[in-house]
XYZ file of C-alpha atoms in Angstrom:
131
model
C 10.846 7.893 -7.055
C 7.506 8.006 -5.282
C 4.225 9.911 -5.276
C 1.591 10.173 -2.538
C -1.947 11.509 -2.951
C -4.772 11.712 -0.435
C -8.444 11.237 -1.340
C -10.068 12.803 1.731
C -13.599 12.042 0.488
C -12.987 8.264 0.479
C -10.183 8.222 3.114
C -7.711 6.702 0.639
C -3.964 7.223 0.694
C -2.828 6.463 -2.846
C 0.876 6.009 -3.491
C 3.234 4.898 -6.233
C 6.717 3.474 -5.694
C 8.767 3.449 -8.886
C 12.134 1.840 -9.590
C 14.866 1.352 -7.018
C 14.343 3.440 -3.896
C 17.473 4.413 -1.962
C 17.338 4.132 1.832
C 17.355 7.936 2.299
C 14.499 8.308 -0.204
C 12.591 5.460 1.502
C 12.966 7.274 4.846
C 11.448 10.416 3.303
C 8.638 8.374 1.686
C 7.813 6.626 4.979
C 7.685 9.950 6.851
C 5.329 11.443 4.234
C 3.183 8.289 4.185
C 2.805 8.466 7.980
C 1.723 12.118 7.732
C -0.775 11.278 4.984
C -2.192 8.390 7.032
C -2.375 10.496 10.205
C -4.274 13.209 8.288
C -7.180 10.734 7.981
C -7.136 9.805 11.665
C -10.474 8.710 13.101
C -11.710 7.242 9.820
C -11.523 3.792 8.218
C -8.381 4.412 6.190
C -7.659 2.650 2.919
C -4.312 2.389 1.131
C -3.789 1.931 -2.601
C -0.189 0.935 -3.242
C 0.921 0.922 -6.869
C 4.197 -0.987 -6.866
C 4.003 -2.282 -10.441
C 7.316 -0.620 -11.367
C 8.960 -0.924 -7.931
C 12.204 -2.909 -7.851
C 13.055 -5.279 -4.977
C 13.862 -3.344 -1.820
C 17.006 -3.567 0.283
C 16.621 -5.253 3.681
C 16.693 -1.783 5.304
C 13.955 -0.488 2.995
C 11.871 -3.654 3.538
C 12.132 -3.112 7.305
C 10.912 0.488 6.885
C 7.950 -0.805 4.848
C 7.117 -3.277 7.640
C 7.258 -0.504 10.254
C 5.048 1.857 8.253
C 2.542 -0.969 7.700
C 2.372 -1.556 11.457
C 1.903 2.206 11.963
C -0.926 2.135 9.413
C -2.747 -0.680 11.178
C -2.453 1.143 14.520
C -3.726 4.314 12.819
C -6.918 2.760 11.441
C -6.018 1.238 8.066
C -8.808 -1.243 7.228
C -7.986 -2.156 3.607
C -4.814 -2.244 1.526
C -4.948 -2.770 -2.234
C -1.637 -3.524 -3.928
C -0.992 -3.362 -7.637
C 2.012 -5.636 -8.256
C 3.466 -7.152 -11.429
C 6.867 -8.537 -10.387
C 6.830 -11.960 -8.723
C 10.012 -11.071 -6.809
C 8.463 -7.876 -5.432
C 5.240 -9.766 -4.622
C 7.184 -12.388 -2.640
C 9.094 -9.726 -0.724
C 5.912 -7.760 0.022
C 4.120 -10.977 1.094
C 6.807 -11.596 3.716
C 6.718 -7.993 4.947
C 2.887 -8.027 5.108
C 2.892 -11.286 7.123
C 5.423 -9.834 9.576
C 3.449 -6.595 10.047
C -0.030 -8.195 10.157
C -1.108 -6.290 7.037
C -1.735 -9.565 5.193
C -5.123 -9.759 6.977
C -6.393 -6.569 5.241
C -4.469 -6.864 1.958
C -5.682 -7.737 -1.539
C -3.734 -7.756 -4.800
C -5.089 -6.326 -8.023
C -4.042 -6.060 -11.676
C -6.193 -3.029 -12.460
C -6.339 0.353 -10.778
C -10.130 0.642 -11.147
C -10.797 -2.746 -9.497
C -8.498 -1.860 -6.603
C -10.252 1.476 -6.069
C -13.722 -0.104 -6.199
C -12.737 -2.665 -3.548
C -11.217 0.021 -1.335
C -14.372 2.145 -1.455
C -17.041 -0.568 -1.431
C -15.299 -3.602 0.097
C -16.850 -7.012 -0.378
C -20.019 -5.482 -1.868
C -18.004 -4.432 -4.938
C -16.956 -8.050 -5.495
C -20.532 -9.367 -5.169
C -21.851 -6.757 -7.626
C -19.312 -7.805 -10.250
C -19.755 -11.568 -9.947
C -21.538 -13.336 -12.829
């Protein structure tokens, strides 16, 4: 299962991937994610990916994730915040991000609020919260 929301004010595409995603469902998700990203065209787009309950993806699904990440970078994605709990999923997503080039704009977070702050405020959010 998946959910996609768009925060037009802050140019954030916020999505959740939950459980095992079949290839046909991943194709539908990728198409909707591309539309959501394209709807913010011309802006510095941010992505918040909540994959805390996502199960490891099939090679076909991982390839679709890589392709949509490349699309995002071409479309103006400047920051990607991932919420990940599973080490296996993190390793798989690390590989996909390296292959797509997304690793250069990606940060991992444990908390939704910290991820959102970084997406909106960037490095300034980190400096404000340092001791």
